mmCIF file of N, CA and C in Angstrom:
data_model
loop_
_atom_site.group_PDB
_atom_site.id
_atom_site.type_symbol
_atom_site.label_atom_id
_atom_site.label_comp_id
_atom_site.label_asym_id
_atom_site.label_seq_id
_atom_site.Cartn_x
_atom_site.Cartn_y
_atom_site.Cartn_z
ATOM 1 N N UNK D 1 -64.131 -36.486 52.016
ATOM 2 C CA UNK D 1 -64.722 -37.721 52.513
ATOM 3 C C UNK D 1 -64.822 -37.636 54.021
ATOM 4 N N UNK D 2 -65.760 -36.935 54.512
ATOM 5 C CA UNK D 2 -65.906 -36.822 55.955
ATOM 6 C C UNK D 2 -66.983 -37.761 56.466
ATOM 7 N N UNK D 3 -67.227 -38.833 55.725
ATOM 8 C CA UNK D 3 -68.235 -39.806 56.129
ATOM 9 C C UNK D 3 -67.700 -40.722 57.224
ATOM 10 N N UNK D 4 -68.611 -41.401 57.877
ATOM 11 C CA UNK D 4 -68.216 -42.378 58.874
ATOM 12 C C UNK D 4 -67.598 -43.579 58.177
ATOM 13 N N UNK D 5 -66.735 -44.259 58.880
ATOM 14 C CA UNK D 5 -66.131 -45.466 58.336
ATOM 15 C C UNK D 5 -66.608 -46.672 59.125
ATOM 16 N N UNK D 6 -66.420 -47.825 58.543
ATOM 17 C CA UNK D 6 -66.773 -49.095 59.186
ATOM 18 C C UNK D 6 -65.503 -49.852 59.572
ATOM 19 N N UNK D 7 -64.446 -49.123 59.800
ATOM 20 C CA UNK D 7 -63.165 -49.766 59.959
ATOM 21 C C UNK D 7 -63.049 -50.582 61.237
ATOM 22 N N UNK D 8 -63.731 -50.206 62.296
ATOM 23 C CA UNK D 8 -63.692 -51.023 63.506
ATOM 24 C C UNK D 8 -64.332 -52.386 63.233
ATOM 25 N N UNK D 9 -65.400 -52.393 62.458
ATOM 26 C CA UNK D 9 -66.055 -53.654 62.096
ATOM 27 C C UNK D 9 -65.123 -54.514 61.241
ATOM 28 N N UNK D 10 -64.394 -53.883 60.339
ATOM 29 C CA UNK D 10 -63.430 -54.618 59.503
ATOM 30 C C UNK D 10 -62.329 -55.205 60.369
ATOM 31 N N UNK D 11 -61.810 -54.403 61.284
ATOM 32 C CA UNK D 11 -60.744 -54.908 62.166
ATOM 33 C C UNK D 11 -61.228 -56.103 62.979
ATOM 34 N N UNK D 12 -62.445 -56.015 63.505
ATOM 35 C CA UNK D 12 -62.996 -57.109 64.308
ATOM 36 C C UNK D 12 -63.189 -58.365 63.455
ATOM 37 N N UNK D 13 -63.730 -58.203 62.260
ATOM 38 C CA UNK D 13 -63.935 -59.341 61.360
ATOM 39 C C UNK D 13 -62.592 -59.945 60.962
ATOM 40 N N UNK D 14 -61.622 -59.101 60.652
ATOM 41 C CA UNK D 14 -60.290 -59.573 60.283
ATOM 42 C C UNK D 14 -59.667 -60.371 61.438
ATOM 43 N N UNK D 15 -59.842 -59.892 62.659
ATOM 44 C CA UNK D 15 -59.297 -60.589 63.830
ATOM 45 C C UNK D 15 -59.951 -61.954 64.002
ATOM 46 N N UNK D 16 -61.261 -62.001 63.803
ATOM 47 C CA UNK D 16 -61.952 -63.304 63.932
ATOM 48 C C UNK D 16 -61.481 -64.285 62.860
ATOM 49 N N UNK D 17 -61.364 -63.802 61.648
ATOM 50 C CA UNK D 17 -60.891 -64.665 60.556
ATOM 51 C C UNK D 17 -59.443 -65.078 60.817
ATOM 52 N N UNK D 18 -58.632 -64.152 61.297
ATOM 53 C CA UNK D 18 -57.249 -64.464 61.629
ATOM 54 C C UNK D 18 -57.117 -65.477 62.753
ATOM 55 N N UNK D 19 -58.133 -65.527 63.613
ATOM 56 C CA UNK D 19 -58.122 -66.478 64.725
ATOM 57 C C UNK D 19 -58.676 -67.834 64.311
ATOM 58 N N UNK D 20 -59.002 -67.970 63.022
ATOM 59 C CA UNK D 20 -59.447 -69.274 62.531
ATOM 60 C C UNK D 20 -60.922 -69.395 62.206
ATOM 61 N N UNK D 21 -61.692 -68.354 62.487
ATOM 62 C CA UNK D 21 -63.114 -68.401 62.153
ATOM 63 C C UNK D 21 -63.275 -68.272 60.636
ATOM 64 N N UNK D 22 -64.104 -69.112 60.066
ATOM 65 C CA UNK D 22 -64.338 -69.038 58.623
ATOM 66 C C UNK D 22 -65.170 -67.799 58.302
ATOM 67 N N UNK D 23 -64.840 -67.152 57.220
ATOM 68 C CA UNK D 23 -65.612 -66.005 56.758
ATOM 69 C C UNK D 23 -66.908 -66.525 56.158
ATOM 70 N N UNK D 24 -68.003 -66.027 56.673
ATOM 71 C CA UNK D 24 -69.312 -66.397 56.157
ATOM 72 C C UNK D 24 -69.874 -65.202 55.418
ATOM 73 N N UNK D 25 -70.213 -65.405 54.163
ATOM 74 C CA UNK D 25 -70.659 -64.301 53.323
ATOM 75 C C UNK D 25 -72.160 -64.046 53.481
ATOM 76 N N UNK D 26 -72.504 -63.537 54.647
ATOM 77 C CA UNK D 26 -73.882 -63.122 54.893
ATOM 78 C C UNK D 26 -74.129 -61.812 54.152
ATOM 79 N N UNK D 27 -75.378 -61.417 53.992
ATOM 80 C CA UNK D 27 -75.638 -60.110 53.375
ATOM 81 C C UNK D 27 -74.943 -58.961 54.116
ATOM 82 N N UNK D 28 -74.914 -59.025 55.448
ATOM 83 C CA UNK D 28 -74.252 -57.967 56.221
ATOM 84 C C UNK D 28 -72.751 -57.919 55.952
ATOM 85 N N UNK D 29 -72.118 -59.079 55.871
ATOM 86 C CA UNK D 29 -70.679 -59.131 55.607
ATOM 87 C C UNK D 29 -70.393 -58.625 54.195
ATOM 88 N N UNK D 30 -71.207 -59.029 53.245
ATOM 89 C CA UNK D 30 -71.021 -58.543 51.867
ATOM 90 C C UNK D 30 -71.155 -57.019 51.809
ATOM 91 N N UNK D 31 -72.161 -56.481 52.471
ATOM 92 C CA UNK D 31 -72.361 -55.024 52.491
ATOM 93 C C UNK D 31 -71.181 -54.317 53.157
ATOM 94 N N UNK D 32 -70.706 -54.882 54.252
ATOM 95 C CA UNK D 32 -69.546 -54.309 54.943
ATOM 96 C C UNK D 32 -68.330 -54.279 54.016
ATOM 97 N N UNK D 33 -68.079 -55.380 53.345
ATOM 98 C CA UNK D 33 -66.930 -55.444 52.446
ATOM 99 C C UNK D 33 -67.066 -54.455 51.291
ATOM 100 N N UNK D 34 -68.258 -54.326 50.742
ATOM 101 C CA UNK D 34 -68.462 -53.372 49.647
ATOM 102 C C UNK D 34 -68.267 -51.926 50.112
ATOM 103 N N UNK D 35 -68.833 -51.603 51.270
ATOM 104 C CA UNK D 35 -68.689 -50.232 51.800
ATOM 105 C C UNK D 35 -67.234 -49.900 52.082
ATOM 106 N N UNK D 36 -66.571 -50.816 52.765
ATOM 107 C CA UNK D 36 -65.200 -50.506 53.169
ATOM 108 C C UNK D 36 -64.235 -50.565 51.987
ATOM 109 N N UNK D 37 -64.526 -51.392 51.011
ATOM 110 C CA UNK D 37 -63.695 -51.391 49.797
ATOM 111 C C UNK D 37 -63.755 -50.012 49.155
ATOM 112 N N UNK D 38 -64.943 -49.447 49.100
ATOM 113 C CA UNK D 38 -65.097 -48.100 48.548
ATOM 114 C C UNK D 38 -64.328 -47.091 49.391
ATOM 115 N N UNK D 39 -64.389 -47.232 50.713
ATOM 116 C CA UNK D 39 -63.742 -46.290 51.616
ATOM 117 C C UNK D 39 -62.219 -46.307 51.500
ATOM 118 N N UNK D 40 -61.663 -47.395 50.961
ATOM 119 C CA UNK D 40 -60.206 -47.479 50.809
ATOM 120 C C UNK D 40 -59.787 -47.516 49.340
ATOM 121 N N UNK D 41 -60.684 -47.091 48.461
ATOM 122 C CA UNK D 41 -60.387 -46.908 47.031
ATOM 123 C C UNK D 41 -60.124 -48.200 46.264
ATOM 124 N N UNK D 42 -60.812 -49.251 46.635
ATOM 125 C CA UNK D 42 -60.778 -50.480 45.838
ATOM 126 C C UNK D 42 -61.907 -50.363 44.820
ATOM 127 N N UNK D 43 -61.618 -50.601 43.549
ATOM 128 C CA UNK D 43 -62.649 -50.449 42.521
ATOM 129 C C UNK D 43 -63.911 -51.274 42.817
ATOM 130 N N UNK D 44 -65.045 -50.655 42.575
ATOM 131 C CA UNK D 44 -66.329 -51.282 42.864
ATOM 132 C C UNK D 44 -66.486 -52.629 42.161
ATOM 133 N N UNK D 45 -66.084 -52.706 40.910
ATOM 134 C CA UNK D 45 -66.216 -53.959 40.156
ATOM 135 C C UNK D 45 -65.395 -55.074 40.804
ATOM 136 N N UNK D 46 -64.194 -54.744 41.254
ATOM 137 C CA UNK D 46 -63.337 -55.735 41.907
ATOM 138 C C UNK D 46 -63.953 -56.203 43.217
ATOM 139 N N UNK D 47 -64.523 -55.285 43.963
ATOM 140 C CA UNK D 47 -65.158 -55.644 45.236
ATOM 141 C C UNK D 47 -66.383 -56.524 45.004
ATOM 142 N N UNK D 48 -67.204 -56.149 44.033
ATOM 143 C CA UNK D 48 -68.398 -56.954 43.728
ATOM 144 C C UNK D 48 -68.010 -58.365 43.292
ATOM 145 N N UNK D 49 -66.985 -58.459 42.508
ATOM 146 C CA UNK D 49 -66.510 -59.766 42.070
ATOM 147 C C UNK D 49 -66.012 -60.584 43.262
ATOM 148 N N UNK D 50 -65.283 -59.944 44.161
ATOM 149 C CA UNK D 50 -64.686 -60.640 45.302
ATOM 150 C C UNK D 50 -65.717 -61.184 46.281
ATOM 151 N N UNK D 51 -66.826 -60.514 46.443
ATOM 152 C CA UNK D 51 -67.785 -60.972 47.467
ATOM 153 C C UNK D 51 -68.630 -62.154 46.989
ATOM 154 N N UNK D 52 -68.337 -62.681 45.817
ATOM 155 C CA UNK D 52 -69.071 -63.840 45.311
ATOM 156 C C UNK D 52 -68.454 -65.156 45.767
ATOM 157 N N UNK D 53 -67.248 -65.082 46.309
ATOM 158 C CA UNK D 53 -66.474 -66.277 46.630
ATOM 159 C C UNK D 53 -65.773 -66.063 47.976
ATOM 160 N N UNK D 54 -65.839 -67.043 48.845
ATOM 161 C CA UNK D 54 -65.262 -66.900 50.190
ATOM 162 C C UNK D 54 -63.769 -66.617 50.129
ATOM 163 N N UNK D 55 -63.045 -67.301 49.287
ATOM 164 C CA UNK D 55 -61.595 -67.087 49.209
ATOM 165 C C UNK D 55 -61.278 -65.673 48.723
ATOM 166 N N UNK D 56 -61.974 -65.230 47.690
ATOM 167 C CA UNK D 56 -61.745 -63.875 47.170
ATOM 168 C C UNK D 56 -62.206 -62.829 48.176
ATOM 169 N N UNK D 57 -63.303 -63.095 48.870
ATOM 170 C CA UNK D 57 -63.798 -62.155 49.875
ATOM 171 C C UNK D 57 -62.820 -62.053 51.044
ATOM 172 N N UNK D 58 -62.217 -63.167 51.404
ATOM 173 C CA UNK D 58 -61.215 -63.156 52.474
ATOM 174 C C UNK D 58 -60.005 -62.334 52.044
ATOM 175 N N UNK D 59 -59.601 -62.478 50.798
ATOM 176 C CA UNK D 59 -58.488 -61.670 50.277
ATOM 177 C C UNK D 59 -58.873 -60.188 50.248
ATOM 178 N N UNK D 60 -60.112 -59.891 49.871
ATOM 179 C CA UNK D 60 -60.591 -58.509 49.872
ATOM 180 C C UNK D 60 -60.559 -57.938 51.287
ATOM 181 N N UNK D 61 -61.018 -58.708 52.251
ATOM 182 C CA UNK D 61 -60.967 -58.282 53.653
ATOM 183 C C UNK D 61 -59.532 -57.956 54.056
ATOM 184 N N UNK D 62 -58.598 -58.802 53.673
ATOM 185 C CA UNK D 62 -57.190 -58.560 53.988
ATOM 186 C C UNK D 62 -56.653 -57.302 53.330
ATOM 187 N N UNK D 63 -57.063 -57.063 52.080
ATOM 188 C CA UNK D 63 -56.600 -55.866 51.373
ATOM 189 C C UNK D 63 -57.183 -54.601 51.992
ATOM 190 N N UNK D 64 -58.459 -54.649 52.363
ATOM 191 C CA UNK D 64 -59.086 -53.496 53.026
ATOM 192 C C UNK D 64 -58.338 -53.204 54.321
ATOM 193 N N UNK D 65 -58.127 -54.232 55.113
ATOM 194 C CA UNK D 65 -57.429 -54.087 56.389
ATOM 195 C C UNK D 65 -56.016 -53.548 56.186
ATOM 196 N N UNK D 66 -55.321 -54.047 55.170
ATOM 197 C CA UNK D 66 -53.953 -53.602 54.900
ATOM 198 C C UNK D 66 -53.920 -52.128 54.508
ATOM 199 N N UNK D 67 -54.864 -51.704 53.678
ATOM 200 C CA UNK D 67 -54.876 -50.293 53.266
ATOM 201 C C UNK D 67 -55.178 -49.376 54.443
ATOM 202 N N UNK D 68 -56.080 -49.807 55.311
ATOM 203 C CA UNK D 68 -56.390 -49.009 56.503
ATOM 204 C C UNK D 68 -55.142 -48.899 57.385
ATOM 205 N N UNK D 69 -54.528 -50.021 57.644
ATOM 206 C CA UNK D 69 -53.392 -50.058 58.555
ATOM 207 C C UNK D 69 -52.173 -49.324 57.987
ATOM 208 N N UNK D 70 -51.840 -49.604 56.752
ATOM 209 C CA UNK D 70 -50.672 -48.982 56.136
ATOM 210 C C UNK D 70 -50.857 -47.470 56.033
ATOM 211 N N UNK D 71 -52.034 -47.063 55.593
ATOM 212 C CA UNK D 71 -52.299 -45.631 55.485
ATOM 213 C C UNK D 71 -52.249 -44.948 56.836
ATOM 214 N N UNK D 72 -52.798 -45.603 57.832
ATOM 215 C CA UNK D 72 -52.789 -45.047 59.186
ATOM 216 C C UNK D 72 -51.361 -44.885 59.695
ATOM 217 N N UNK D 73 -50.545 -45.884 59.465
ATOM 218 C CA UNK D 73 -49.152 -45.807 59.901
ATOM 219 C C UNK D 73 -48.410 -44.676 59.191
ATOM 220 N N UNK D 74 -48.643 -44.545 57.890
ATOM 221 C CA UNK D 74 -48.008 -43.443 57.152
ATOM 222 C C UNK D 74 -48.434 -42.101 57.726
ATOM 223 N N UNK D 75 -49.734 -41.976 58.001
ATOM 224 C CA UNK D 75 -50.242 -40.712 58.535
ATOM 225 C C UNK D 75 -49.642 -40.410 59.906
ATOM 226 N N UNK D 76 -49.567 -41.431 60.759
ATOM 227 C CA UNK D 76 -49.038 -41.225 62.108
ATOM 228 C C UNK D 76 -47.568 -40.824 62.098
ATOM 229 N N UNK D 77 -46.846 -41.218 61.073
ATOM 230 C CA UNK D 77 -45.447 -40.826 60.962
ATOM 231 C C UNK D 77 -45.287 -39.473 60.281
ATOM 232 N N UNK D 78 -46.063 -39.245 59.227
ATOM 233 C CA UNK D 78 -45.860 -38.066 58.392
ATOM 234 C C UNK D 78 -46.431 -36.790 58.986
ATOM 235 N N UNK D 79 -47.653 -36.827 59.482
ATOM 236 C CA UNK D 79 -48.271 -35.588 59.973
ATOM 237 C C UNK D 79 -47.487 -34.950 61.112
ATOM 238 N N UNK D 80 -47.097 -35.707 62.138
ATOM 239 C CA UNK D 80 -46.302 -35.065 63.202
ATOM 240 C C UNK D 80 -44.943 -34.564 62.703
ATOM 241 N N UNK D 81 -44.317 -35.317 61.789
ATOM 242 C CA UNK D 81 -43.021 -34.876 61.253
ATOM 243 C C UNK D 81 -43.183 -33.581 60.467
ATOM 244 N N UNK D 82 -44.230 -33.505 59.670
ATOM 245 C CA UNK D 82 -44.488 -32.276 58.904
ATOM 246 C C UNK D 82 -44.796 -31.115 59.842
ATOM 247 N N UNK D 83 -45.521 -31.380 60.892
ATOM 248 C CA UNK D 83 -45.840 -30.334 61.869
ATOM 249 C C UNK D 83 -44.579 -29.821 62.545
ATOM 250 N N UNK D 84 -43.687 -30.745 62.918
ATOM 251 C CA UNK D 84 -42.425 -30.335 63.552
ATOM 252 C C UNK D 84 -41.595 -29.470 62.601
ATOM 253 N N UNK D 85 -41.526 -29.879 61.342
ATOM 254 C CA UNK D 85 -40.778 -29.089 60.363
ATOM 255 C C UNK D 85 -41.387 -27.699 60.181
ATOM 256 N N UNK D 86 -42.707 -27.662 60.104
ATOM 257 C CA UNK D 86 -43.381 -26.363 59.940
ATOM 258 C C UNK D 86 -43.094 -25.459 61.129
ATOM 259 N N UNK D 87 -43.192 -26.004 62.332
ATOM 260 C CA UNK D 87 -42.933 -25.201 63.534
ATOM 261 C C UNK D 87 -41.481 -24.742 63.615
ATOM 262 N N UNK D 88 -40.585 -25.507 63.025
ATOM 263 C CA UNK D 88 -39.167 -25.132 63.004
ATOM 264 C C UNK D 88 -38.866 -24.156 61.871
ATOM 265 N N UNK D 89 -39.907 -23.810 61.102
ATOM 266 C CA UNK D 89 -39.722 -22.853 60.017
ATOM 267 C C UNK D 89 -39.370 -23.479 58.680
ATOM 268 N N UNK D 90 -39.374 -24.782 58.599
ATOM 269 C CA UNK D 90 -39.023 -25.479 57.367
ATOM 270 C C UNK D 90 -40.291 -25.906 56.625
ATOM 271 N N UNK D 91 -40.986 -24.923 56.057
ATOM 272 C CA UNK D 91 -42.225 -25.234 55.329
ATOM 273 C C UNK D 91 -41.957 -26.069 54.087
ATOM 274 N N UNK D 92 -40.841 -25.851 53.438
ATOM 275 C CA UNK D 92 -40.509 -26.624 52.237
ATOM 276 C C UNK D 92 -40.341 -28.106 52.579
ATOM 277 N N UNK D 93 -39.675 -28.375 53.682
ATOM 278 C CA UNK D 93 -39.507 -29.764 54.121
ATOM 279 C C UNK D 93 -40.832 -30.402 54.486
ATOM 280 N N UNK D 94 -41.678 -29.640 55.180
ATOM 281 C CA UNK D 94 -43.004 -30.142 55.551
ATOM 282 C C UNK D 94 -43.831 -30.413 54.302
ATOM 283 N N UNK D 95 -43.768 -29.499 53.360
ATOM 284 C CA UNK D 95 -44.507 -29.657 52.100
ATOM 285 C C UNK D 95 -44.046 -30.923 51.361
ATOM 286 N N UNK D 96 -42.748 -31.140 51.323
ATOM 287 C CA UNK D 96 -42.189 -32.320 50.638
ATOM 288 C C UNK D 96 -42.696 -33.606 51.281
ATOM 289 N N UNK D 97 -42.697 -33.657 52.596
ATOM 290 C CA UNK D 97 -43.204 -34.852 53.280
ATOM 291 C C UNK D 97 -44.653 -35.127 52.905
ATOM 292 N N UNK D 98 -45.469 -34.088 52.925
ATOM 293 C CA UNK D 98 -46.890 -34.253 52.629
ATOM 294 C C UNK D 98 -47.115 -34.599 51.157
ATOM 295 N N UNK D 99 -46.340 -34.003 50.279
ATOM 296 C CA UNK D 99 -46.463 -34.337 48.856
ATOM 297 C C UNK D 99 -46.029 -35.778 48.594
ATOM 298 N N UNK D 100 -44.992 -36.218 49.281
ATOM 299 C CA UNK D 100 -44.550 -37.615 49.150
ATOM 300 C C UNK D 100 -45.628 -38.569 49.654
ATOM 301 N N UNK D 101 -46.273 -38.203 50.732
ATOM 302 C CA UNK D 101 -47.370 -39.012 51.260
ATOM 303 C C UNK D 101 -48.507 -39.095 50.242
ATOM 304 N N UNK D 102 -48.875 -37.955 49.679
ATOM 305 C CA UNK D 102 -49.957 -37.940 48.698
ATOM 306 C C UNK D 102 -49.605 -38.727 47.439
ATOM 307 N N UNK D 103 -48.337 -38.850 47.145
ATOM 308 C CA UNK D 103 -47.922 -39.599 45.959
ATOM 309 C C UNK D 103 -48.189 -41.093 46.088
ATOM 310 N N UNK D 104 -48.287 -41.592 47.322
ATOM 311 C CA UNK D 104 -48.478 -43.036 47.509
ATOM 312 C C UNK D 104 -49.802 -43.402 48.179
ATOM 313 N N UNK D 105 -50.420 -42.473 48.854
ATOM 314 C CA UNK D 105 -51.633 -42.793 49.623
ATOM 315 C C UNK D 105 -52.842 -42.963 48.712
ATOM 316 N N UNK D 106 -53.594 -44.055 48.927
ATOM 317 C CA UNK D 106 -54.786 -44.352 48.138
ATOM 318 C C UNK D 106 -56.078 -44.063 48.887
ATOM 319 N N UNK D 107 -56.063 -44.191 50.197
ATOM 320 C CA UNK D 107 -57.278 -44.097 50.993
ATOM 321 C C UNK D 107 -57.773 -42.645 51.004
ATOM 322 N N UNK D 108 -58.990 -42.415 50.495
ATOM 323 C CA UNK D 108 -59.496 -41.041 50.392
ATOM 324 C C UNK D 108 -59.486 -40.259 51.705
ATOM 325 N N UNK D 109 -59.841 -40.886 52.807
ATOM 326 C CA UNK D 109 -59.852 -40.175 54.084
ATOM 327 C C UNK D 109 -58.451 -39.694 54.451
ATOM 328 N N UNK D 110 -57.468 -40.550 54.271
ATOM 329 C CA UNK D 110 -56.093 -40.168 54.587
ATOM 330 C C UNK D 110 -55.578 -39.121 53.602
ATOM 331 N N UNK D 111 -55.957 -39.243 52.354
ATOM 332 C CA UNK D 111 -55.572 -38.231 51.359
ATOM 333 C C UNK D 111 -56.150 -36.871 51.754
ATOM 334 N N UNK D 112 -57.407 -36.879 52.171
ATOM 335 C CA UNK D 112 -58.053 -35.627 52.583
ATOM 336 C C UNK D 112 -57.301 -34.993 53.750
ATOM 337 N N UNK D 113 -56.911 -35.799 54.721
ATOM 338 C CA UNK D 113 -56.189 -35.275 55.875
ATOM 339 C C UNK D 113 -54.832 -34.700 55.462
ATOM 340 N N UNK D 114 -54.144 -35.379 54.560
ATOM 341 C CA UNK D 114 -52.849 -34.880 54.094
ATOM 342 C C UNK D 114 -53.025 -33.597 53.286
ATOM 343 N N UNK D 115 -54.066 -33.539 52.467
ATOM 344 C CA UNK D 115 -54.331 -32.332 51.687
ATOM 345 C C UNK D 115 -54.660 -31.139 52.599
ATOM 346 N N UNK D 116 -55.403 -31.391 53.662
ATOM 347 C CA UNK D 116 -55.694 -30.327 54.616
ATOM 348 C C UNK D 116 -54.415 -29.835 55.304
ATOM 349 N N UNK D 117 -53.565 -30.770 55.665
ATOM 350 C CA UNK D 117 -52.293 -30.396 56.287
ATOM 351 C C UNK D 117 -51.449 -29.583 55.316
ATOM 352 N N UNK D 118 -51.485 -29.944 54.055
ATOM 353 C CA UNK D 118 -50.755 -29.198 53.025
ATOM 354 C C UNK D 118 -51.317 -27.798 52.872
ATOM 355 N N UNK D 119 -52.624 -27.672 52.889
ATOM 356 C CA UNK D 119 -53.261 -26.356 52.813
ATOM 357 C C UNK D 119 -52.884 -25.490 54.013
ATOM 358 N N UNK D 120 -52.748 -26.119 55.175
ATOM 359 C CA UNK D 120 -52.404 -25.369 56.386
ATOM 360 C C UNK D 120 -51.007 -24.749 56.304
ATOM 361 N N UNK D 121 -50.180 -25.233 55.393
ATOM 362 C CA UNK D 121 -48.842 -24.672 55.236
ATOM 363 C C UNK D 121 -48.873 -23.301 54.579
ATOM 364 N N UNK D 122 -49.938 -23.029 53.843
ATOM 365 C CA UNK D 122 -50.041 -21.750 53.120
ATOM 366 C C UNK D 122 -50.525 -20.617 53.986
#
């Protein structure tokens, strides 16, 4: 998944909604939510259902944002730790960290990055 993401747009929309702005389900907002739901592995049917209702769409926006943020935090902690272990000669420890990350990570982009890091151990 080396495609571009719309995550900056999601973060900006989430910030506006968090600041009290009502989510307005314009065609552009619906398209953004559908694209980014796909980018973070939310089932298409669930995303399509959510964009029909402001409350559900707001929850979808929150879930997209949460998956981006949580996955990013996991990556920022795991990749450098795995790199340090690898450089110290502990490939097994590095492999375990990356495998543990892959066991919980849902976001395809982050999974791809972890898989590449795992391949680099070989």
